[in-house]
Amino acid sequence: MIRVGVVGTGMIGQDHIHRITNVLKGAQVTAVNDVDEQRARQACAKEHLDAEVYESGIDLIQAPDVDAVIVTSWGPTHEEFVLAAIEADKPVFCEKPLAVTAEGCKRIVEAELQKEKQYVQVGYMRRYDKGYKALKKLVDEGQVGEPLVVHCAHRAPSAPNFSEDMPLTDSFPHEIDTLRWLLDDEFVSAQVVLPRKTSHSSIQDPHIILLETEKGTRIDAEIFVNCQYGYDIHCEIIGEQGIANLPEPASVLMRKQAKRTNEILVDWKERFLEAYDKEIQEWIDSVQAGKVTGPSAWDGYKVALTVEACVEAKSSREIIAVHKQEIPSLYAASDKLLKE
Amino acid sequence: MIRVGVVGTGMIGQDHIHRITNVLKGAQVTAVNDVDEQRARQACAKEHLDAEVYESGIDLIQAPDVDAVIVTSWGPTHEEFVLAAIEADKPVFCEKPLAVTAEGCKRIVEAELQKEKQYVQVGYMRRYDKGYKALKKLVDEGQVGEPLVVHCAHRAPSAPNFSEDMPLTDSFPHEIDTLRWLLDDEFVSAQVVLPRKTSHSSIQDPHIILLETEKGTRIDAEIFVNCQYGYDIHCEIIGEQGIANLPEPASVLMRKQAKRTNEILVDWKERFLEAYDKEIQEWIDSVQAGKVTGPSAWDGYKVALTVEACVEAKSSREIIAVHKQEIPSLYAASDKLLKE
Amino acid sequence: MIRVGVVGTGMIGQDHIHRITNVLKGAQVTAVNDVDEQRARQACAKEHLDAEVYESGIDLIQAPDVDAVIVTSWGPTHEEFVLAAIEADKPVFCEKPLAVTAEGCKRIVEAELQKEKQYVQVGYMRRYDKGYKALKKLVDEGQVGEPLVVHCAHRAPSAPNFSEDMPLTDSFPHEIDTLRWLLDDEFVSAQVVLPRKTSHSSIQDPHIILLETEKGTRIDAEIFVNCQYGYDIHCEIIGEQGIANLPEPASVLMRKQAKRTNEILVDWKERFLEAYDKEIQEWIDSVQAGKVTGPSAWDGYKVALTVEACVEAKSSREIIAVHKQEIPSLYAASDKLLKE
Amino acid sequence: MIRVGVVGTGMIGQDHIHRITNVLKGAQVTAVNDVDEQRARQACAKEHLDAEVYESGIDLIQAPDVDAVIVTSWGPTHEEFVLAAIEADKPVFCEKPLAVTAEGCKRIVEAELQKEKQYVQVGYMRRYDKGYKALKKLVDEGQVGEPLVVHCAHRAPSAPNFSEDMPLTDSFPHEIDTLRWLLDDEFVSAQVVLPRKTSHSSIQDPHIILLETEKGTRIDAEIFVNCQYGYDIHCEIIGEQGIANLPEPASVLMRKQAKRTNEILVDWKERFLEAYDKEIQEWIDSVQAGKVTGPSAWDGYKVALTVEACVEAKSSREIIAVHKQEIPSLYAASDKLLKE
């Protein structure tokens, strides 16, 4: 039974505590910490947890009865806690972003390289979604032939608290990670197109982001975080032989009032609920097996580099190169054992 | 240019006058008659037609400058006018029903047999619908294998003027004709099941009708003429190798207010508008070619026999045999020339 | 941690052992039995289980360190083991059928009535399927109005080992249980229609079964166990205001070779995999809570009565009444506590 | 009865002769011309036409018994024939392109301006497609709110004879015209992105074209003329309130071999067959009414300006401005009478 310490007990932290306690196998939450200690205590009470509440996230990470760490604190603190976990030789699951700058991600990568071990999994849960997995399977089997173009859309009903660049820094990273994984390819450049703005928001919304990969595949992604109508994720891969689309979630077909209707989800948590469960279960299993199997620190770093190119592309209106980086051998062998 | 006389200028008569005058090729309406002479004159005026208005339908049929006749008068008068057209050696298109009793249909068949010629086409327009034709093509090609079961649904939003048996006598005949044609088979028995009644009507509604064919194929058909939500026609053929469904009409897919929506038609005329055009155009062409190519008097008779079995099945709650009839050789060769 | 004993380690027994051991929370398999002791030992080895292997199912049921029992043995033995569990005052999950005759089910019901407690949950897993639950929610909310007609289809690619009545006794019970639950209604009569047989089987296949409920709702169900093309379950509820359809499983949409294509599942276990997990998890939770929350012995008995009416309806070609039974008060309060 | 002269009897010219002769009302082809006189004669023979065959297109246009002209000759000759028709004061329907350069289109516009009359309709048939019309209706009604982004795809199975820029000059003009009409907006800039090339062609294929409109709406259009799988046209309008998609053509849904399948058309003529009929019928009607109602010379000119910007954008890899032009008052009043 893996003893997990959770740093950060906001909404997503509480979700992970809940699923480890009530849904998943092989782990229990034995330690929690939050910048607001009261919230940490409430998170335990909600799940009837007999976990220790630490005043300091660093102390929690170093505690001898904590086997593995989940970092779900405020984004700017991720880097410090992840580095502490690596320092303490403990597997760590870090919600996105891995760090708020590519530079920060790079420090984490370097910490792992110095230890010559992987410790970090980043919370890109779409890789665990049944639909994305089915899509990747078809692409990997060559059923659409070589991918040439990908059309994506990432839509949410509203994002009242988003500042100007958050669609690029907070929403789009999901597509960035998923596309690298789906296509087994790296981005070389980014461009951002700014359509007419919706009147439902004061920030620029929607964006169209154009990415180019090393193999020449072109992606156009619409990110529209105030689309009103629902939480709706699309991914369509145009290959030499045919096209494959991410499945739409199953729903009841209604015939009523001169319309044939299926419901569209509105809440992102419902859309990827099973993917979150699967993600954390596989992380627990990987901790037990002593290896990192999910999105790595390197993946988190690559996402951050791409995000930074997008932000620069938006402000400059230019096509911006994504910094090319040679992948270290530690990450090249994806299933390398963590503890040998 | 075929000179057409129209007997009966109600709604469907006006529709046919409109399409002959404005949409179709090769014919013009030169004579009209209606029980309400004023209505006949208005029908002409509406289309700027310089047609002769006859006081008597029989006179119209016998007029030397009328080449072919369309009967769209009140149902109970169909038999008389069709018999007069046969007597006058003129091709006649008769809206459904051919006659209000199987006995009446039989007299029409016998009139043709006596003349040793076919004159009559009955207005079963679904055979001319693109979707039904595509479905028949697949079945004929054997793409679903031998048909074993057919599920049908015939739904209309409301039918305030329908009396108790009209769903069987006025709506269901479309399915009867279409299924004989689709399956190339004859019905041997009928049963009627009476579900819980909708509160939106005072008559029994919906009905489920069970038909058995000579080859053993079983049909279940839901007829629901006060379904509220739309005019919606379904036909699903279950074969040994697979299943084929009548296409749903194309429509814009909307994503709005947490729903993915396609419109369903409400008006039956819109649903089969193109089929009506095609039906009358092919009838004009067949008149020019001197042969009957559409649903024949025999088809009209077989439909009437089946309807009578259904009505008896409803009142008796028994399984009722459909009278078996040997097909006369005149009708067996479907493309026999009308004028030799 | 509930200590579960499993009687019968065939395919479905092994599946449940696997999910309790690897997927679900709150229980462990501590005892197993099979008519083939070697198979019982292999089932344990496969899951690295340190469970006791009993020579006798009855001994297992009576063992003091078994808290709850799962009966997944050969159908004809279910009754004996379930009765033994009731006798031993232990909660028991019994795979369908509860007993191979309605008479046998009745003896189980009477055993519970005598104890004045419910012990039994029957394995009708469709109630736990996300799609069926969404459908029931819409019906319960009145979104289609009062149900008048239900069209069902239950298709499997092939059933080479099925004897003549097994489509009625082994496949159709799923629809029987699901429809009682969906409609909150009881069946009053059954009729079976025998369509032309597929050449892919020597038994009668497909069947059409017509059921009537107390409220007058009519069901037509196509059971086709050699349909070739896939495992495909449909349920369409025709209500006064509109229609609701069971969702089709989500899948990748492909565009290739002049076709727009979604995959249809072929394996029934894949179709209801998540429903099985949910079913057993809720059973474990209900054992912990000391009450029966799933399909009860009474539900199993009602299914058996309906199956017997269907089998008689098939052989007699008559409409057969389903024996009406007053529901005992023990079952009327569905959430009655098991242990008070 | 409008007497139509057809200049150019290749495939599309023969199609228009066929539909005027056999399908449409109000016109007859009385004169034909082709660079290959033999082909002109065969075109007449095929339709049993008693039309005069002219050696010179110009002579045909000037013939007193020709009321209106259809230009379906080789693209580079369009300008000369259209100018001749304007000079002869005759309505002219010209297949796309209006002229092979924007400069040539401008000369046609200027000829009309000098005459102070419109004579020209350009063959952009998509405006007559039922699906596009339904889409435009929803947009005009404001059902998706203000359009912000449009995603288009124009795919054909193969284009073995296409030279490098033909996807931009021959395929994409359909989208250009349709989008101006759908959005009631003008393009201000174009950019062309070159994805990895398919191995099924030697030219660049696919292209992604980005257009910006005066209102700020952004279009991304995938043009893929060797996509292998079918002729498949998509148009998705992302508005402030929701999304509307061009309908996919209706087709039979099959369930077979573990797949749920609809056919995709392969032949572009089948896809827009009804639109072609409607287009030419409305042109005939407009000739009779003495006014131009379809895509005008101005529309043809605007398309040509946009195409030239796309071609330059492709070769330069830059964002290229589309030349802005003030619309002359002659074209601003779209229903201005042709003959006053």
Tab-separated table of C-alpha atoms in Angstrom, chain D residues 123-265:
chain	number	residue	atom	x	y	z
D	123	GLY	CA	-21.085	29.370	-62.339
D	124	TYR	CA	-20.634	29.159	-58.575
D	125	MET	CA	-23.260	26.494	-58.046
D	126	ARG	CA	-22.769	25.882	-54.337
D	127	ARG	CA	-24.986	28.864	-53.549
D	128	TYR	CA	-27.829	26.731	-54.981
D	129	ASP	CA	-27.062	23.662	-52.858
D	130	LYS	CA	-29.828	22.849	-50.380
D	131	GLY	CA	-27.332	22.282	-47.598
D	132	TYR	CA	-25.446	25.539	-48.098
D	133	LYS	CA	-28.750	27.391	-48.313
D	134	ALA	CA	-29.916	25.872	-45.033
D	135	LEU	CA	-26.597	26.850	-43.460
D	136	LYS	CA	-26.851	30.430	-44.744
D	137	LYS	CA	-30.422	30.674	-43.462
D	138	LEU	CA	-29.341	29.745	-39.936
D	139	VAL	CA	-26.442	32.187	-40.032
D	140	ASP	CA	-28.636	34.984	-41.382
D	141	GLU	CA	-31.196	34.310	-38.654
D	142	GLY	CA	-28.422	34.805	-36.112
D	143	GLN	CA	-28.777	31.319	-34.711
D	144	VAL	CA	-25.047	30.965	-34.112
D	145	GLY	CA	-24.530	34.651	-33.369
D	146	GLU	CA	-21.759	36.618	-35.042
D	147	PRO	CA	-19.422	34.311	-36.996
D	148	LEU	CA	-15.898	34.393	-35.563
D	149	VAL	CA	-14.157	31.455	-37.228
D	150	VAL	CA	-14.952	29.160	-40.149
D	151	HIS	CA	-13.343	25.772	-40.690
D	152	CYS	CA	-13.603	24.423	-44.238
D	153	ALA	CA	-12.423	21.292	-45.975
D	154	HIS	CA	-12.572	20.576	-49.688
D	155	ARG	CA	-11.447	17.068	-50.478
D	156	ALA	CA	-11.411	15.066	-53.673
D	157	PRO	CA	-10.211	11.492	-54.116
D	158	SER	CA	-7.543	12.287	-56.717
D	159	ALA	CA	-6.509	14.938	-59.203
D	160	PRO	CA	-3.869	13.342	-61.402
D	161	ASN	CA	-3.857	16.189	-63.930
D	162	PHE	CA	-3.533	19.049	-61.468
D	163	SER	CA	-0.463	21.250	-61.768
D	164	GLU	CA	1.131	22.828	-58.701
D	165	ASP	CA	-1.232	25.745	-58.079
D	166	MET	CA	-4.488	24.274	-59.347
D	167	PRO	CA	-5.762	23.422	-55.849
D	168	LEU	CA	-5.685	27.188	-55.260
D	169	THR	CA	-6.851	28.318	-58.696
D	170	ASP	CA	-9.367	25.589	-59.549
D	171	SER	CA	-10.643	24.021	-56.306
D	172	PHE	CA	-10.495	26.766	-53.718
D	173	PRO	CA	-12.526	29.390	-55.665
D	174	HIS	CA	-15.669	27.471	-54.648
D	175	GLU	CA	-14.906	28.166	-50.987
D	176	ILE	CA	-13.966	31.775	-51.745
D	177	ASP	CA	-17.291	32.526	-53.395
D	178	THR	CA	-19.334	30.557	-50.894
D	179	LEU	CA	-17.704	32.183	-47.866
D	180	ARG	CA	-18.194	35.755	-49.152
D	181	TRP	CA	-21.846	34.891	-49.704
D	182	LEU	CA	-22.339	32.975	-46.435
D	183	LEU	CA	-20.660	35.618	-44.295
D	184	ASP	CA	-21.674	38.692	-46.295
D	185	ASP	CA	-18.132	39.891	-45.820
D	186	GLU	CA	-14.951	40.604	-47.829
D	187	PHE	CA	-11.474	39.113	-47.513
D	188	VAL	CA	-8.595	41.364	-46.528
D	189	SER	CA	-5.665	38.935	-46.428
D	190	ALA	CA	-4.552	35.434	-47.294
D	191	GLN	CA	-1.854	33.102	-46.052
D	192	VAL	CA	-1.016	29.617	-47.311
D	193	VAL	CA	0.435	26.889	-45.111
D	194	LEU	CA	2.073	23.892	-46.762
D	195	PRO	CA	1.720	20.664	-44.787
D	196	ARG	CA	3.687	17.525	-45.370
D	197	LYS	CA	2.796	16.308	-48.878
D	198	THR	CA	0.835	13.194	-49.565
D	199	SER	CA	2.783	10.549	-51.440
D	200	HIS	CA	-0.226	10.080	-53.733
D	201	SER	CA	0.671	13.170	-55.779
D	202	SER	CA	3.735	14.943	-57.108
D	203	ILE	CA	2.357	18.431	-56.403
D	204	GLN	CA	1.948	20.122	-53.037
D	205	ASP	CA	-1.171	18.561	-51.526
D	206	PRO	CA	-2.867	19.319	-49.127
D	207	HIS	CA	-2.829	23.105	-48.632
D	208	ILE	CA	-4.173	25.023	-45.657
D	209	ILE	CA	-5.354	28.501	-46.566
D	210	LEU	CA	-5.996	31.153	-43.955
D	211	LEU	CA	-8.239	34.056	-44.829
D	212	GLU	CA	-9.144	37.129	-42.823
D	213	THR	CA	-12.280	39.173	-43.470
D	214	GLU	CA	-13.088	42.821	-42.982
D	215	LYS	CA	-15.131	41.971	-39.893
D	216	GLY	CA	-12.199	39.985	-38.497
D	217	THR	CA	-13.622	36.521	-39.078
D	218	ARG	CA	-10.876	33.975	-39.687
D	219	ILE	CA	-11.193	31.058	-42.071
D	220	ASP	CA	-8.951	28.029	-42.217
D	221	ALA	CA	-9.548	25.853	-45.247
D	222	GLU	CA	-7.978	22.503	-45.981
D	223	ILE	CA	-7.809	21.795	-49.701
D	224	PHE	CA	-6.821	18.184	-50.304
D	225	VAL	CA	-7.366	17.002	-53.852
D	226	ASN	CA	-5.775	13.549	-53.519
D	227	CYS	CA	-7.342	12.505	-50.211
D	228	GLN	CA	-8.172	9.075	-51.637
D	229	TYR	CA	-11.321	8.417	-49.647
D	230	GLY	CA	-13.986	10.539	-51.319
D	231	TYR	CA	-15.385	13.852	-52.472
D	232	ASP	CA	-16.125	15.480	-49.160
D	233	ILE	CA	-16.995	19.099	-48.513
D	234	HIS	CA	-17.167	20.563	-45.014
D	235	CYS	CA	-17.995	23.995	-43.723
D	236	GLU	CA	-18.326	24.727	-40.005
D	237	ILE	CA	-19.235	28.169	-38.775
D	238	ILE	CA	-18.147	29.028	-35.238
D	239	GLY	CA	-20.288	31.837	-33.902
D	240	GLU	CA	-20.584	33.635	-30.621
D	241	GLN	CA	-23.576	31.511	-29.560
D	242	GLY	CA	-22.960	28.181	-31.244
D	243	ILE	CA	-21.814	26.261	-34.272
D	244	ALA	CA	-23.478	25.233	-37.515
D	245	ASN	CA	-22.207	22.605	-39.956
D	246	LEU	CA	-22.948	22.069	-43.613
D	247	PRO	CA	-25.130	18.924	-43.797
D	248	GLU	CA	-23.524	15.705	-44.964
D	249	PRO	CA	-25.460	14.149	-47.867
D	250	ALA	CA	-28.126	11.674	-46.720
D	251	SER	CA	-27.245	8.011	-47.159
D	252	VAL	CA	-28.241	4.542	-46.024
D	253	LEU	CA	-26.837	3.556	-42.640
D	254	MET	CA	-25.491	0.000	-42.779
D	255	ARG	CA	-24.542	-2.272	-39.902
D	256	LYS	CA	-22.271	-5.002	-41.187
D	257	GLN	CA	-19.002	-6.710	-40.325
D	258	ALA	CA	-18.549	-4.923	-37.015
D	259	LYS	CA	-19.044	-1.521	-38.602
D	260	ARG	CA	-21.749	1.146	-38.749
D	261	THR	CA	-21.279	2.733	-42.141
D	262	ASN	CA	-22.556	5.528	-44.372
D	263	GLU	CA	-21.332	5.950	-47.919
D	264	ILE	CA	-19.323	9.020	-48.875
D	265	LEU	CA	-19.679	10.238	-52.439
